[in-house]
Amino acid sequence: MKIAFVGKGGSGKTTLSSLFIRHLAATGAPVVAIDADINQHLGAALGLDEAEAAGLPALGEHLSLIKNYLRGTNPRVLSAETMIKTTPPGAGSRLLRICEDNPVYDACARPVELDGATVRLMVTGPFTDADLGVACYHSKTGAVELCLNHLVDGRDEYVVVDMTAGSDSFASGMFTRFDITFLVAEPTRRGVSVYRQYKEYAGDYGVTLKVVGNKVHGQDDLDFLRAEVGDDLLVTVGHSDWVRAMEKGRPPRFDLLEDANRRALRTLHTTADATYELRDWERYTRQMVHFHLKNAQSWGNERTGTDLAAQVDPGFVLGEGVAAPA
């Protein structure tokens, strides 16, 4: 299952995504966690100290390795240099699976222990001084999009992505790469405005969107969210002493998280699992191709000096039954 957490800056999406990752790990499920936010805080939320979080390998620094591995023997992708973030897989491409070892995970993923369980953590890397004025942050998330385009995941295995804040998620087609998107919203006008934007932009692409109300402190907050987001409101989360301790760098055992918040996480889990039955790999592949052709025409063909439409394999559909190349 591919799951995104989105929301405005400061809404608590990193905190909620880290709690959900801990919850999944506690069930014994295999998890790949990805920090794709411009503010790289997921590692710290999962218990890493400053030095450990700063030492995580950035996906963007290994883009050449990622491209060379994923293109495999696909004859439509002539070189790693002609691959862009939206290049779709085809016959001969190497695909990523959650429960495997491969050169991409070896270079870019690090194990994080959570109360006896282990998850793989990958990060885009921070926006640095060298990037100021010369780079768009979404160039860093391109490695994430490329990996998601080549990922085959099944039931009861999870990729959880902490996305960049607000409507910036729509700067690429990555918002369509998920089985479900959890939008974290505070009970404020600004909090629900991001929801309205997301709902409008994602509506034409069949994105499954559910709202997680955060920092909800009473009936008035709950009534406000219900009035603003309607049936999309899935659960709410209030004050948590456990989270406050975590933010101070002293998280208790996860099984000491408040009962109400544990129930909320179980609801997220069962809701995400239910979307597995709705999977449509043909639509998923079609959307991948759609955004690739848009990017090719907009900037990719000129930048690579290649007609990137030729990278599309018209007979290929990504799915769990696709065999790995020899």
mmCIF file of N, CA, C and O in Angstrom, residues 11-51:
data_model
loop_
_atom_site.group_PDB
_atom_site.id
_atom_site.type_symbol
_atom_site.label_atom_id
_atom_site.label_comp_id
_atom_site.label_asym_id
_atom_site.label_seq_id
_atom_site.Cartn_x
_atom_site.Cartn_y
_atom_site.Cartn_z
ATOM 1 N N SER A 11 0.725 21.722 10.416
ATOM 2 C CA SER A 11 -0.535 21.032 10.721
ATOM 3 C C SER A 11 -0.317 19.794 11.574
ATOM 4 O O SER A 11 -1.246 19.295 12.207
ATOM 5 N N GLY A 12 0.910 19.276 11.573
ATOM 6 C CA GLY A 12 1.207 18.055 12.308
ATOM 7 C C GLY A 12 1.291 16.823 11.436
ATOM 8 O O GLY A 12 1.255 15.695 11.940
ATOM 9 N N LYS A 13 1.444 17.010 10.118
ATOM 10 C CA LYS A 13 1.451 15.843 9.230
ATOM 11 C C LYS A 13 2.671 14.953 9.459
ATOM 12 O O LYS A 13 2.558 13.729 9.369
ATOM 13 N N THR A 14 3.829 15.558 9.767
ATOM 14 C CA THR A 14 5.001 14.728 10.040
ATOM 15 C C THR A 14 4.814 13.926 11.320
ATOM 16 O O THR A 14 5.146 12.736 11.383
ATOM 17 N N THR A 15 4.247 14.566 12.335
ATOM 18 C CA THR A 15 3.975 13.857 13.586
ATOM 19 C C THR A 15 3.003 12.710 13.342
ATOM 20 O O THR A 15 3.224 11.579 13.797
ATOM 21 N N LEU A 16 1.909 12.986 12.595
ATOM 22 C CA LEU A 16 0.915 11.930 12.345
ATOM 23 C C LEU A 16 1.497 10.821 11.474
ATOM 24 O O LEU A 16 1.226 9.636 11.715
ATOM 25 N N SER A 17 2.277 11.181 10.474
ATOM 26 C CA SER A 17 2.870 10.132 9.633
ATOM 27 C C SER A 17 3.838 9.274 10.439
ATOM 28 O O SER A 17 3.888 8.055 10.271
ATOM 29 N N SER A 18 4.600 9.893 11.361
ATOM 30 C CA SER A 18 5.530 9.109 12.172
ATOM 31 C C SER A 18 4.783 8.184 13.128
ATOM 32 O O SER A 18 5.212 7.042 13.353
ATOM 33 N N LEU A 19 3.666 8.654 13.685
ATOM 34 C CA LEU A 19 2.863 7.784 14.548
ATOM 35 C C LEU A 19 2.297 6.614 13.762
ATOM 36 O O LEU A 19 2.261 5.476 14.242
ATOM 37 N N PHE A 20 1.856 6.884 12.540
ATOM 38 C CA PHE A 20 1.294 5.818 11.714
ATOM 39 C C PHE A 20 2.372 4.804 11.342
ATOM 40 O O PHE A 20 2.132 3.585 11.337
ATOM 41 N N ILE A 21 3.568 5.284 11.045
ATOM 42 C CA ILE A 21 4.681 4.380 10.745
ATOM 43 C C ILE A 21 4.992 3.502 11.954
ATOM 44 O O ILE A 21 5.203 2.286 11.827
ATOM 45 N N ARG A 22 5.010 4.102 13.145
ATOM 46 C CA ARG A 22 5.233 3.323 14.367
ATOM 47 C C ARG A 22 4.128 2.285 14.565
ATOM 48 O O ARG A 22 4.399 1.136 14.960
ATOM 49 N N HIS A 23 2.901 2.690 14.292
ATOM 50 C CA HIS A 23 1.769 1.762 14.432
ATOM 51 C C HIS A 23 1.926 0.577 13.491
ATOM 52 O O HIS A 23 1.759 -0.581 13.895
ATOM 53 N N LEU A 24 2.235 0.849 12.222
ATOM 54 C CA LEU A 24 2.405 -0.238 11.254
ATOM 55 C C LEU A 24 3.541 -1.161 11.673
ATOM 56 O O LEU A 24 3.420 -2.388 11.597
ATOM 57 N N ALA A 25 4.649 -0.566 12.093
ATOM 58 C CA ALA A 25 5.799 -1.378 12.509
ATOM 59 C C ALA A 25 5.434 -2.266 13.690
ATOM 60 O O ALA A 25 5.874 -3.424 13.772
ATOM 61 N N ALA A 26 4.623 -1.729 14.599
ATOM 62 C CA ALA A 26 4.227 -2.506 15.779
ATOM 63 C C ALA A 26 3.374 -3.712 15.416
ATOM 64 O O ALA A 26 3.332 -4.695 16.169
ATOM 65 N N THR A 27 2.709 -3.679 14.258
ATOM 66 C CA THR A 27 1.911 -4.815 13.818
ATOM 67 C C THR A 27 2.763 -5.876 13.124
ATOM 68 O O THR A 27 2.260 -6.947 12.772
ATOM 69 N N GLY A 28 4.035 -5.564 12.891
ATOM 70 C CA GLY A 28 4.916 -6.487 12.196
ATOM 71 C C GLY A 28 4.941 -6.308 10.698
ATOM 72 O O GLY A 28 5.593 -7.089 9.989
ATOM 73 N N ALA A 29 4.253 -5.288 10.177
ATOM 74 C CA ALA A 29 4.200 -5.070 8.734
ATOM 75 C C ALA A 29 5.518 -4.489 8.230
ATOM 76 O O ALA A 29 6.157 -3.684 8.913
ATOM 77 N N PRO A 30 5.947 -4.878 7.023
ATOM 78 C CA PRO A 30 7.127 -4.243 6.422
ATOM 79 C C PRO A 30 6.780 -2.826 5.972
ATOM 80 O O PRO A 30 5.735 -2.598 5.350
ATOM 81 N N VAL A 31 7.660 -1.865 6.288
ATOM 82 C CA VAL A 31 7.385 -0.460 6.017
ATOM 83 C C VAL A 31 8.620 0.206 5.418
ATOM 84 O O VAL A 31 9.732 0.050 5.921
ATOM 85 N N VAL A 32 8.393 0.958 4.338
ATOM 86 C CA VAL A 32 9.383 1.903 3.827
ATOM 87 C C VAL A 32 8.824 3.293 4.082
ATOM 88 O O VAL A 32 7.728 3.628 3.618
ATOM 89 N N ALA A 33 9.551 4.106 4.847
ATOM 90 C CA ALA A 33 9.140 5.475 5.158
ATOM 91 C C ALA A 33 9.978 6.434 4.329
ATOM 92 O O ALA A 33 11.202 6.266 4.218
ATOM 93 N N ILE A 34 9.328 7.449 3.739
ATOM 94 C CA ILE A 34 10.030 8.404 2.881
ATOM 95 C C ILE A 34 9.700 9.823 3.329
ATOM 96 O O ILE A 34 8.527 10.194 3.426
ATOM 97 N N ASP A 35 10.739 10.605 3.582
ATOM 98 C CA ASP A 35 10.564 12.018 3.905
ATOM 99 C C ASP A 35 10.749 12.816 2.625
ATOM 100 O O ASP A 35 11.866 12.981 2.137
ATOM 101 N N ALA A 36 9.639 13.321 2.074
ATOM 102 C CA ALA A 36 9.679 14.094 0.833
ATOM 103 C C ALA A 36 9.307 15.552 1.075
ATOM 104 O O ALA A 36 8.937 16.262 0.153
ATOM 105 N N ASP A 37 9.405 15.997 2.325
ATOM 106 C CA ASP A 37 9.062 17.368 2.671
ATOM 107 C C ASP A 37 10.302 18.246 2.561
ATOM 108 O O ASP A 37 11.429 17.776 2.758
ATOM 109 N N ILE A 38 10.102 19.530 2.266
ATOM 110 C CA ILE A 38 11.232 20.457 2.197
ATOM 111 C C ILE A 38 11.878 20.613 3.570
ATOM 112 O O ILE A 38 13.069 20.850 3.687
ATOM 113 N N ASN A 39 11.065 20.487 4.622
ATOM 114 C CA ASN A 39 11.586 20.488 5.986
ATOM 115 C C ASN A 39 11.730 19.041 6.436
ATOM 116 O O ASN A 39 10.737 18.359 6.663
ATOM 117 N N GLN A 40 12.956 18.595 6.548
ATOM 118 C CA GLN A 40 13.236 17.175 6.776
ATOM 119 C C GLN A 40 13.172 16.847 8.271
ATOM 120 O O GLN A 40 14.188 16.930 8.981
ATOM 121 N N HIS A 41 11.994 16.463 8.754
ATOM 122 C CA HIS A 41 11.817 16.210 10.179
ATOM 123 C C HIS A 41 11.359 14.784 10.494
ATOM 124 O O HIS A 41 11.210 14.442 11.666
ATOM 125 N N LEU A 42 11.126 13.959 9.462
ATOM 126 C CA LEU A 42 10.586 12.629 9.732
ATOM 127 C C LEU A 42 11.572 11.776 10.521
ATOM 128 O O LEU A 42 11.181 11.022 11.417
ATOM 129 N N GLY A 43 12.855 11.871 10.197
ATOM 130 C CA GLY A 43 13.851 11.093 10.920
ATOM 131 C C GLY A 43 13.831 11.396 12.408
ATOM 132 O O GLY A 43 13.844 10.487 13.243
ATOM 133 N N ALA A 44 13.770 12.681 12.750
ATOM 134 C CA ALA A 44 13.712 13.072 14.159
ATOM 135 C C ALA A 44 12.432 12.568 14.802
ATOM 136 O O ALA A 44 12.432 12.119 15.957
ATOM 137 N N ALA A 45 11.314 12.634 14.069
ATOM 138 C CA ALA A 45 10.038 12.166 14.610
ATOM 139 C C ALA A 45 10.046 10.664 14.838
ATOM 140 O O ALA A 45 9.270 10.156 15.660
ATOM 141 N N LEU A 46 10.927 9.962 14.144
ATOM 142 C CA LEU A 46 11.066 8.517 14.349
ATOM 143 C C LEU A 46 12.158 8.183 15.359
ATOM 144 O O LEU A 46 12.519 7.018 15.522
ATOM 145 N N GLY A 47 12.681 9.217 16.021
ATOM 146 C CA GLY A 47 13.588 8.968 17.135
ATOM 147 C C GLY A 47 15.062 9.161 16.859
ATOM 148 O O GLY A 47 15.884 8.944 17.754
ATOM 149 N N LEU A 48 15.445 9.561 15.628
ATOM 150 C CA LEU A 48 16.863 9.780 15.351
ATOM 151 C C LEU A 48 17.324 11.080 15.998
ATOM 152 O O LEU A 48 16.567 12.056 16.053
ATOM 153 N N ASP A 49 18.564 11.112 16.454
ATOM 154 C CA ASP A 49 19.094 12.373 16.960
ATOM 155 C C ASP A 49 19.570 13.235 15.787
ATOM 156 O O ASP A 49 19.532 12.806 14.635
ATOM 157 N N GLU A 50 20.020 14.440 16.087
ATOM 158 C CA GLU A 50 20.375 15.386 15.025
ATOM 159 C C GLU A 50 21.454 14.833 14.111
ATOM 160 O O GLU A 50 21.365 14.944 12.889
ATOM 161 N N ALA A 51 22.472 14.257 14.700
ATOM 162 C CA ALA A 51 23.581 13.744 13.895
ATOM 163 C C ALA A 51 23.132 12.583 13.016
ATOM 164 O O ALA A 51 23.511 12.490 11.838
#
